XYZ file of C-alpha atoms in Angstrom:
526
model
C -32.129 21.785 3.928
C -31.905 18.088 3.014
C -32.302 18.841 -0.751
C -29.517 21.173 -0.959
C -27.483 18.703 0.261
C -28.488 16.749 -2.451
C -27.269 18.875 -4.719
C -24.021 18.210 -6.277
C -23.456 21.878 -6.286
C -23.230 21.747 -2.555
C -20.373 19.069 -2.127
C -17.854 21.076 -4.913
C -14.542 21.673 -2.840
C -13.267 25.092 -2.147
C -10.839 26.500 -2.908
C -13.439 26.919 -6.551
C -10.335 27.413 -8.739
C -7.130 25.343 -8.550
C -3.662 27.158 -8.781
C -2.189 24.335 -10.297
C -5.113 23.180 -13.030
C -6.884 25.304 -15.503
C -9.721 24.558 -13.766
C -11.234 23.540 -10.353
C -12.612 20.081 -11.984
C -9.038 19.095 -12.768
C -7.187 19.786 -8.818
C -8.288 20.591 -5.517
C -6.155 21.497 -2.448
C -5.226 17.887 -1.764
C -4.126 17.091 -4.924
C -1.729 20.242 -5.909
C 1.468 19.645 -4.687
C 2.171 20.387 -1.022
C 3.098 23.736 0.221
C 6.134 24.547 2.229
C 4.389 24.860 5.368
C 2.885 21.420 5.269
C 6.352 19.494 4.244
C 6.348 17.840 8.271
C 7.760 14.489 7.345
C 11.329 14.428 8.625
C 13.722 11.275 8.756
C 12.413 10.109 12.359
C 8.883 10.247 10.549
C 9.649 7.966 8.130
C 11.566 5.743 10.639
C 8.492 5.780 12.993
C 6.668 5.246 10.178
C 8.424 1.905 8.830
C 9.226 0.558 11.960
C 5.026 0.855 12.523
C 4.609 -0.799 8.913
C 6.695 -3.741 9.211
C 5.218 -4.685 12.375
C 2.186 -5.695 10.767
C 0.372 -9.085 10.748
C 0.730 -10.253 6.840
C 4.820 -9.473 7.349
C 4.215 -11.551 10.866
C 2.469 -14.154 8.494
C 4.593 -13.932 5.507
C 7.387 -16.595 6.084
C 4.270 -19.198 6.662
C 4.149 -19.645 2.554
C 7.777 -20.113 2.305
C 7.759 -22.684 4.669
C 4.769 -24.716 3.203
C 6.470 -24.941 -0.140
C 9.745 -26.814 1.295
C 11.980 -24.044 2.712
C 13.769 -23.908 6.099
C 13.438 -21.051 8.101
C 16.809 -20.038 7.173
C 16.515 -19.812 3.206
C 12.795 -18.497 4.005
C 13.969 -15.505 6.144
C 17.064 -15.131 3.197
C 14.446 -14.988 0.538
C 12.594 -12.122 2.960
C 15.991 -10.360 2.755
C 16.320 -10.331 -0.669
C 12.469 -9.256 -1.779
C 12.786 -6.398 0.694
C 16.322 -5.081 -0.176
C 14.967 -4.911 -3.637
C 11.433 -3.035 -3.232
C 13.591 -0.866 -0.315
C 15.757 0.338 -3.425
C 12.231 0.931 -5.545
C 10.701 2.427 -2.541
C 13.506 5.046 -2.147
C 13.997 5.733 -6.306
C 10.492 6.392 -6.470
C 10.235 8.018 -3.319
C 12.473 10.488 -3.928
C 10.234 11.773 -6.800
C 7.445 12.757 -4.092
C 10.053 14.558 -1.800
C 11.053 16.251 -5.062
C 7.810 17.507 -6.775
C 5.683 16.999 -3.947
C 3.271 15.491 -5.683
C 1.131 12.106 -5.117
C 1.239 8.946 -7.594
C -1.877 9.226 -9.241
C -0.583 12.809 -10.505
C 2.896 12.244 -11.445
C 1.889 9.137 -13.405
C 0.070 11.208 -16.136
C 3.897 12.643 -17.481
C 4.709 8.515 -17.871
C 1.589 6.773 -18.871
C -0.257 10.252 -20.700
C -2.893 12.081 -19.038
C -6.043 9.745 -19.906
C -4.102 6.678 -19.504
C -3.233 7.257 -16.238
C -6.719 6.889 -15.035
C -5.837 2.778 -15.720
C -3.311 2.616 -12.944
C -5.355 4.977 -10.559
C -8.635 2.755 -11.150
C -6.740 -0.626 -10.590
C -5.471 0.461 -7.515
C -8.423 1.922 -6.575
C -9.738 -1.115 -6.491
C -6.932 -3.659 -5.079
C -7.165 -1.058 -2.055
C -11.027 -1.225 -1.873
C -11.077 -5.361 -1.569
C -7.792 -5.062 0.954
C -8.839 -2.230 3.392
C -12.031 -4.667 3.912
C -10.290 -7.972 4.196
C -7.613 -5.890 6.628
C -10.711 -4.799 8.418
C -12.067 -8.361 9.115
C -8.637 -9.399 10.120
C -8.858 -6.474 13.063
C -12.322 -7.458 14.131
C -10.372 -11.037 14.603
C -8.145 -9.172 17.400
C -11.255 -7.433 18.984
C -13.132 -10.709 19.248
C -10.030 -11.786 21.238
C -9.751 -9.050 23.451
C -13.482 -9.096 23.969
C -13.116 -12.729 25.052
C -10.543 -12.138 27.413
C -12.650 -9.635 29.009
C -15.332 -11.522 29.075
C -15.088 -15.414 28.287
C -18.778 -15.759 28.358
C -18.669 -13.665 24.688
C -17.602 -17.129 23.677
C -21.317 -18.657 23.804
C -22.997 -15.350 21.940
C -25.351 -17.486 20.099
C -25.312 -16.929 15.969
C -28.877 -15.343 14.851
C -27.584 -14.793 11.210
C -27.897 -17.352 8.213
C -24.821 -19.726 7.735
C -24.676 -18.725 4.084
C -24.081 -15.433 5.688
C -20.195 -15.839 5.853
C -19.877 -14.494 9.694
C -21.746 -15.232 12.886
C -23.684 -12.568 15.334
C -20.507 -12.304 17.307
C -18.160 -12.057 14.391
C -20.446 -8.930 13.044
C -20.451 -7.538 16.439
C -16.684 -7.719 16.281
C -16.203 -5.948 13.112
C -18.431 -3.179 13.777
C -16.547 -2.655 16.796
C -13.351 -2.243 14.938
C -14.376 -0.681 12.058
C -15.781 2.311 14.577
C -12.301 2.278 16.459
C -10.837 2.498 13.066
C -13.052 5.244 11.411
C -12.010 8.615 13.832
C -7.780 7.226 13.229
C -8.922 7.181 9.378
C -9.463 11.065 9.149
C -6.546 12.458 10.706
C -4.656 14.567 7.966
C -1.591 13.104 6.464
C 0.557 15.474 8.103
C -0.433 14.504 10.974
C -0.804 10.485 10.845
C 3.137 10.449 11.826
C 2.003 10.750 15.206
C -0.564 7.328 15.076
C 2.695 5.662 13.503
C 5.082 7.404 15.775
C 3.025 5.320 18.737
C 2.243 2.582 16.991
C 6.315 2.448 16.311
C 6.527 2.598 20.089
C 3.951 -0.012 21.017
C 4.033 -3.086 18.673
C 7.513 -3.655 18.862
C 7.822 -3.372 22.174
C 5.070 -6.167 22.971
C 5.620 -8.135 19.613
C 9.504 -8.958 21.097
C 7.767 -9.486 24.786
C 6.119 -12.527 22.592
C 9.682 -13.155 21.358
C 10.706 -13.720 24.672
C 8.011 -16.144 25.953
C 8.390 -18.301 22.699
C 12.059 -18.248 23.023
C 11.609 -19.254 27.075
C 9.198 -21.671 26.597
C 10.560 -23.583 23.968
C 13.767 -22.388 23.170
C 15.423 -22.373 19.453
C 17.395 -25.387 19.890
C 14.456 -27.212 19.924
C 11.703 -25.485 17.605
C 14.323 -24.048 15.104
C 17.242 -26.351 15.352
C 15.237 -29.860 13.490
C 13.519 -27.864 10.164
C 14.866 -28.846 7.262
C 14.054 -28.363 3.630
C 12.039 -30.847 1.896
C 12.841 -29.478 -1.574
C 16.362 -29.924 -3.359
C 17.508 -29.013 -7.165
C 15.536 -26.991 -9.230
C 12.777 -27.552 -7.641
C 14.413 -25.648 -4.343
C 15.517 -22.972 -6.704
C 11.976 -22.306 -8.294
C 10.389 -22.451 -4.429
C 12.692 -19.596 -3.327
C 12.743 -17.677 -6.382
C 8.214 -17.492 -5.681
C 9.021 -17.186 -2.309
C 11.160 -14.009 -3.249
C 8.696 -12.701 -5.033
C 6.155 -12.927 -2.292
C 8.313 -11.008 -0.424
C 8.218 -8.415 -2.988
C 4.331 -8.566 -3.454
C 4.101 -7.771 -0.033
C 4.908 -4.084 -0.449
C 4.431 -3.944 -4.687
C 1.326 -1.544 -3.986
C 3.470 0.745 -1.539
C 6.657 0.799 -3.906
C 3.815 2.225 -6.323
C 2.399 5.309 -4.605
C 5.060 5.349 -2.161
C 5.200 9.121 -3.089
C 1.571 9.692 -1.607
C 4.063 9.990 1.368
C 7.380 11.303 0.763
C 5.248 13.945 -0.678
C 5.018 15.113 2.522
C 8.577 15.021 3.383
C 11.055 18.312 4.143
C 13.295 17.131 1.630
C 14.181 14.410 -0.365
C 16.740 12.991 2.040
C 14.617 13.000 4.612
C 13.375 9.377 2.849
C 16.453 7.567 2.413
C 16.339 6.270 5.482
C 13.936 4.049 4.114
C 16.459 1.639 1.990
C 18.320 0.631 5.277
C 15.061 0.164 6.949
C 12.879 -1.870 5.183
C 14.888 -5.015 4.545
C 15.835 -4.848 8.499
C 12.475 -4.465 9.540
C 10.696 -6.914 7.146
C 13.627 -9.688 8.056
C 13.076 -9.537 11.849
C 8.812 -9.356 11.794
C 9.829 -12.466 9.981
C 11.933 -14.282 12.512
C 9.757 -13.220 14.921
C 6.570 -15.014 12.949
C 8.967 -18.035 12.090
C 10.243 -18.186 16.022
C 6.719 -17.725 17.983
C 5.019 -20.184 15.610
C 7.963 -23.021 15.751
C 7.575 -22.821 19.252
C 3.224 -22.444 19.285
C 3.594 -25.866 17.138
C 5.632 -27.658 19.966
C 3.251 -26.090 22.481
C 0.460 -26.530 20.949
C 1.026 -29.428 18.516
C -0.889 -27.297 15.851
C 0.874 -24.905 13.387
C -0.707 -21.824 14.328
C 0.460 -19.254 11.837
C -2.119 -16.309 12.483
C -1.494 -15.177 15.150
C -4.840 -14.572 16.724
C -5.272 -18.258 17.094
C -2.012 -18.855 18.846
C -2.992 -16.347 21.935
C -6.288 -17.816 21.692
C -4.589 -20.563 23.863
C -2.946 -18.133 26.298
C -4.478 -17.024 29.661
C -6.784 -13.994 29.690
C -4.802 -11.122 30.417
C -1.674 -11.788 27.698
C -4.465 -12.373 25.693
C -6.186 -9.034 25.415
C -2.812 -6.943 25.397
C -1.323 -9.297 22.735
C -4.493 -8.730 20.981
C -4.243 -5.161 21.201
C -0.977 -5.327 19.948
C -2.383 -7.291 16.678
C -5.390 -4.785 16.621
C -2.875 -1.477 16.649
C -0.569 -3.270 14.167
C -3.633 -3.560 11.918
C -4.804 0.040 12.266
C -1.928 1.378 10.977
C -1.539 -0.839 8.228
C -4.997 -0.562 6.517
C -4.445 3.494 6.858
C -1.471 3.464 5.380
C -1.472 0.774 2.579
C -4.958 1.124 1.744
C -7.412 3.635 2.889
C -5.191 6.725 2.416
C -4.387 4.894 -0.912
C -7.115 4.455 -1.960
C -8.468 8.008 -1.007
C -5.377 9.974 -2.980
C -6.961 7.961 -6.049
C -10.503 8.463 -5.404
C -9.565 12.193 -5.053
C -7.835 12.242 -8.666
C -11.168 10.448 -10.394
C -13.335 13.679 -8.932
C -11.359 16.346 -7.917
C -13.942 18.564 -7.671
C -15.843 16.633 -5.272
C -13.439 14.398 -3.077
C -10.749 15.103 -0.974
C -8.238 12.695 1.290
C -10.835 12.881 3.776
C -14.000 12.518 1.934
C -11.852 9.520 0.098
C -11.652 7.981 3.669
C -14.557 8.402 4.471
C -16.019 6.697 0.980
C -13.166 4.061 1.354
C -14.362 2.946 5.162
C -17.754 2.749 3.542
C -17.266 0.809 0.176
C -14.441 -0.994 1.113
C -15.677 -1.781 4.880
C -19.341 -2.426 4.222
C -20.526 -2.666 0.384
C -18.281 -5.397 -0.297
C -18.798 -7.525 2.400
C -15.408 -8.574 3.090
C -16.641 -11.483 5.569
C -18.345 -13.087 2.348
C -15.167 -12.768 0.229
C -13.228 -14.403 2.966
C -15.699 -17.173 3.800
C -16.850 -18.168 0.117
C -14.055 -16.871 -2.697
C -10.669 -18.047 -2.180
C -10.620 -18.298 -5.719
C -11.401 -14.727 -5.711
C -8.613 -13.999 -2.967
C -6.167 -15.379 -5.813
C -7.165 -13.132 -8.114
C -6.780 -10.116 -5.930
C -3.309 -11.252 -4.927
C -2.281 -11.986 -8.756
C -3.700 -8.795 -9.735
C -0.176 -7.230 -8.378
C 1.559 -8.560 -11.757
C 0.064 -5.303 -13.033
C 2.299 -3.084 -9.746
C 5.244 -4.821 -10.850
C 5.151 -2.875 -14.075
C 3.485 -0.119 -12.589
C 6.797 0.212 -10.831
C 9.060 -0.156 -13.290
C 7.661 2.472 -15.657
C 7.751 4.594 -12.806
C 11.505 4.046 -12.530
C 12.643 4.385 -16.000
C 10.460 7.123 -17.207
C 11.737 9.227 -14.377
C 15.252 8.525 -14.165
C 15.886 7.393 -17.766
C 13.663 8.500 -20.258
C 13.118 11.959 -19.004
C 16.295 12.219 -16.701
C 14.789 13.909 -13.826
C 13.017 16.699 -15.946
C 9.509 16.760 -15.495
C 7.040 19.821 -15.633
C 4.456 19.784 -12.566
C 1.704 21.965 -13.734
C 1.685 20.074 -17.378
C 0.824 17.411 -14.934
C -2.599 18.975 -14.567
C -3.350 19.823 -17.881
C -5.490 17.513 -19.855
C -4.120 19.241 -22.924
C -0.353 19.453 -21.929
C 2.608 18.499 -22.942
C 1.853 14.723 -21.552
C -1.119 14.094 -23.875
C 1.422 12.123 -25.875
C -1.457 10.788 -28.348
C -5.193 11.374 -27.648
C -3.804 11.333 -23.522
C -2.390 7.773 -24.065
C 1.214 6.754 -24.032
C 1.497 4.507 -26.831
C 5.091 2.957 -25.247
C 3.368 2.498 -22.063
C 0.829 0.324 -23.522
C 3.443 -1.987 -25.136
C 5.439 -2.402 -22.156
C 2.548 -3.258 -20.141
C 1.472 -5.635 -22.885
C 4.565 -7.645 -22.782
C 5.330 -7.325 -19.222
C 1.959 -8.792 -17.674
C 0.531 -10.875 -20.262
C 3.375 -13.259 -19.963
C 2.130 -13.836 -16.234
C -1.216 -14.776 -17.290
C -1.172 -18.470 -17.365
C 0.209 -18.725 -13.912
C -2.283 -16.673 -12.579
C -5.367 -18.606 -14.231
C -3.582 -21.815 -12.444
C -3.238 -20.260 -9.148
C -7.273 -18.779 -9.455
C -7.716 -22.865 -10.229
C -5.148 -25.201 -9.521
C -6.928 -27.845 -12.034
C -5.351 -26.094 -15.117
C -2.096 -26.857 -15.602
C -0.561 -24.458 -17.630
C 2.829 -26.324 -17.923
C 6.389 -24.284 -16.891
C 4.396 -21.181 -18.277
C 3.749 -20.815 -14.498
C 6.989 -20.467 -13.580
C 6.494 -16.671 -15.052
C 4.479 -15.895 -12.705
C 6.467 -16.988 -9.864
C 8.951 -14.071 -10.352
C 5.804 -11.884 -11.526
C 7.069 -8.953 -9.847
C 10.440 -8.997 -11.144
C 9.464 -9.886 -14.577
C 7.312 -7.318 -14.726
C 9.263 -4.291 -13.097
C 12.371 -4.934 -15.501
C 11.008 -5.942 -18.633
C 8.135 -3.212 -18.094
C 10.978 -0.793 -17.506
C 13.732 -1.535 -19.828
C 10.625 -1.758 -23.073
C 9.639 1.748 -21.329
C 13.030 3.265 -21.714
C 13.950 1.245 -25.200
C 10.205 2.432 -26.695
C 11.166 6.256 -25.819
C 14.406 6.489 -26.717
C 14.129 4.907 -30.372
C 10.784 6.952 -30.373
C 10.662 9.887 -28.461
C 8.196 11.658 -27.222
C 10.066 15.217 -27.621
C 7.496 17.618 -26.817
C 7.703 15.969 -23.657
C 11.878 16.632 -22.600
C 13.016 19.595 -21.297
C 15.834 21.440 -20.298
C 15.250 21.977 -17.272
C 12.521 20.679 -14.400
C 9.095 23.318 -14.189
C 8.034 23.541 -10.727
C 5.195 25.355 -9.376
C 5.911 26.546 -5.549
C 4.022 27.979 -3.403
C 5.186 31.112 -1.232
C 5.228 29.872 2.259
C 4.003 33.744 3.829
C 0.574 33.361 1.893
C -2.430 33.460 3.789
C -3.689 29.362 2.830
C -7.121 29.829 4.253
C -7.586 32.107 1.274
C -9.322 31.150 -1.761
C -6.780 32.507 -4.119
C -3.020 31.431 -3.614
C -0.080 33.413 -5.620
C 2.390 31.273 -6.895
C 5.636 31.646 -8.926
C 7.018 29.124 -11.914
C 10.542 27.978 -10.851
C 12.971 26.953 -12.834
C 15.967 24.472 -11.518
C 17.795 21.683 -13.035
C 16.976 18.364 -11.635
């Protein structure tokens, strides 16, 4: 019995043949594009849905930078304002390609980057998701070792049995195996029906994250913890602060505006995720204030600035302490599903179709990025490292950007879906690599290089060559999209335009527990 299992044979996904691929090792039932039936997401969704992502501790966090590099709270939460507004219009322009074709990132980036090429993008963000579902995952053991405390305040004196080179004490493991089991069962619920977890976690957060609001704005009201901050840059120096600052904002989200369509994919039609561009700046601008406003007033409280805010309620009386803490650790939860473990999984799933599905992606995501890479060693011995992981999004600005202008631009809305999963279609461009890809990309990240070898160690000075990488994202998304667009249109790819968009549809009165699935080519005009 156990050797079967060994077997690769016995893992290979059914149904055996894809409808959409020439073969089964190219597509599985995940990865063709969703059938009518399963199109759930409707505008409320994706409200529920961004109201649950915003309120999210790095967003909570996020004005904490701008504030250490000079700004007020004013220009930081402008600069907030700004970053989102701009990835909310990415978010909804690539967006709308999922609620149109139905089909996930990793897929629809083959008819922009070529078939074999692709696999670049899907491996990078493979493993940016990896590194971040872990780190994400230490940060919610953080909010379980409060709540256990304020259970039990004896928790406190668990004495540490493992070796300080370790990077985490007894109680800190016991912490993060607790939440990594609370996480696990949320972690293979089906896409379609995740809107649910962020439907309540849309309900929840909010609701307690303003009761926080509230006591910060009691105890020490604005006047007083808002009212005396003032910048302490001016000039050019002030401009160059809010310009990073900006694009912090934007790095926040750059993996989302990315595979944004691993979601909208899901959605009944493509308005159904518009709702998304009024959203997101809202949403991102207020978790701000609220992180700016409950900190101010933790600093006059406290006399320490407390930015994470598991430390802050740390100081608070037992019971706000657990249901803050719960607050954090449901905030959490739905951002590591979301941003990173479904992520990651939708890319796994492309890599071996045959064998991997969203859920067995999950599954291999809780494992590799909860346990293999030791997330608590990362955090405890490689900040340097941490830099790297956060730099590594010069590559999403780009990402992005191609996205944009191949779609809309270059190929004007006409794509064909089942080329899509052809390794010898008509987006092989040459030998399955898009040669005008490859020089945007060059030009568009290598410029951020130096900046990001001085932010890994700030002992190299690299001169105003850093100042590149302080508007990393936006460098990258335009220049990587307007070379995209220039590249194709002076040298066109013409095996690759159409008339008119090929879609492959499925008829919504088959029978989908069948192995074999009739379908029918439709033609429309995007």
């Amino acid at each position: 019995m156990v050797a079967s299992w060994l077997k690769p044979s016995a893992w290979i996904l059914e149904p055996a043949e894809s409808t959409f691929a020439p073969t089964s090792r190219w597509s599985n039932k995940d990865m063709d594009p969703v059938p009518v039936h399963l199109r759930t997401w409707s505008t409320w969704n994706y409200v529920a849905y961004w109201i649950s992502d915003a309120a999210n501790l790095p967003a909570w966090e996020l004005a904490s930078s701008m504030l250490a590099v000079g700004l007020n709270w004013r220009q930081a939460l402008a600069a907030i304002a700004v970053g989102h507004t701009i990835i909310a219009v990415v978010m909804v322009l690539n967006g709308t390609i999922g609620a149109r074709l139905h089909v996930g990132f990793p897929v629809l980036n083959r008819s922009s980057f070529g078939f074999w090429f692709s696999y670049f993008s899907v491996i990078s963000r493979v493993i940016l998701s990896l590194f971040w579902f872990g780190i994400q995952t230490y940060s919610g053991s953080e909010c379980v070792n409060q709540m256990i405390q304020a259970i039990w305040p004896s928790a406190a004196r668990i004495p540490n049995h493992l070796s300080p080179s370790a990077g985490i004490t007894t109680r800190g493991m016991m912490c993060y195996f607790i939440y990594w089991l609370i996480q696990f069962p949320i972690m293979l619920i089906s896409p379609q029906r995740i809107r649910y977890f962020f439907l309540f976690k849309a309900v929840v957060v909010p609701a307690a994250w303003i009761a926080i609001l509230i006591w910060a704005m009691v105890k020490v009201p604005p006047s007083i913890s808002l009212a005396n901050q003032r910048s302490s840059v001016s000039g050019s120096a002030l401009a160059w602060a809010w310009l990073s600052s900006m694009n912090s904002a934007l790095g926040n989200y750059a993996t989302l505006a990315v595979n944004i369509p691993d979601f909208t994919r899901y959605a009944r039609n493509e308005r159904a995720q518009y709702i998304q561009g009024i959203l997101i700046p809202i949403l991102f601008t207020l978790t701000g204030f609220v992180g700016i406003a409950v900190t101010s007033a933790g600093e006059v409280l406290y006399g320490q600035t407390l930015w994470d805010p598991t430390t802050l309620i740390a100081h608070w009386n037992r019971a706000p302490k657990f249901f803050a803490a719960l607050s954090y650790l449901i905030a959490t939860l739905g951002t590591n599903i979301s941003a990173n473990s479904l992520s990651a999984a939708n890319d796994m799933m492309v890599l071996f179709p045959r064998y991997i599905n969203i859920r067995r992606g999950q599954i291999l995501c809780a494992i590799l990025g909860g346990w293999a890479l030791a997330p608590w060693e990362i955090l405890a011995s490689a900040p340097g490292f941490l830099n790297f992981m956060s730099g590594y999004t010069i590559f999403l600005g780009p990402f992005a950007g191609i996205m944009v202008a191949d779609y809309w631009l270059v190929h004007k809305c006409k794509v064909d879906v089942p080329a899509m999963y052809d390794h010898k279609g008509r987006y092989q461009y040459w030998h399955g690599l898009n040669w005008r890809v490859a020089v945007a990309l060059l030009f568009s990240v290598f410029p951020s290089f130096p900046g990001l070898i001085s932010a890994i160690d700030s002992a190299i000075d690299v001169g105003g060559a850093i100042h590149v990488f302080d508007i990393a994202w936006l460098y990258g998304f335009f220049t990587a999209g307007f070379l995209h667009w220039s590249l194709s249109t002076l040298f066109p790819a013409r095996e690759t335009f159409l008339d008119a968009s090929v879609l492959e549809i499925f008829e919504p009165e088959k029978d989908t527990d069948s192995n074999t699935h009739t379908s029918v080519n439709s033609k429309s005009g995007a």
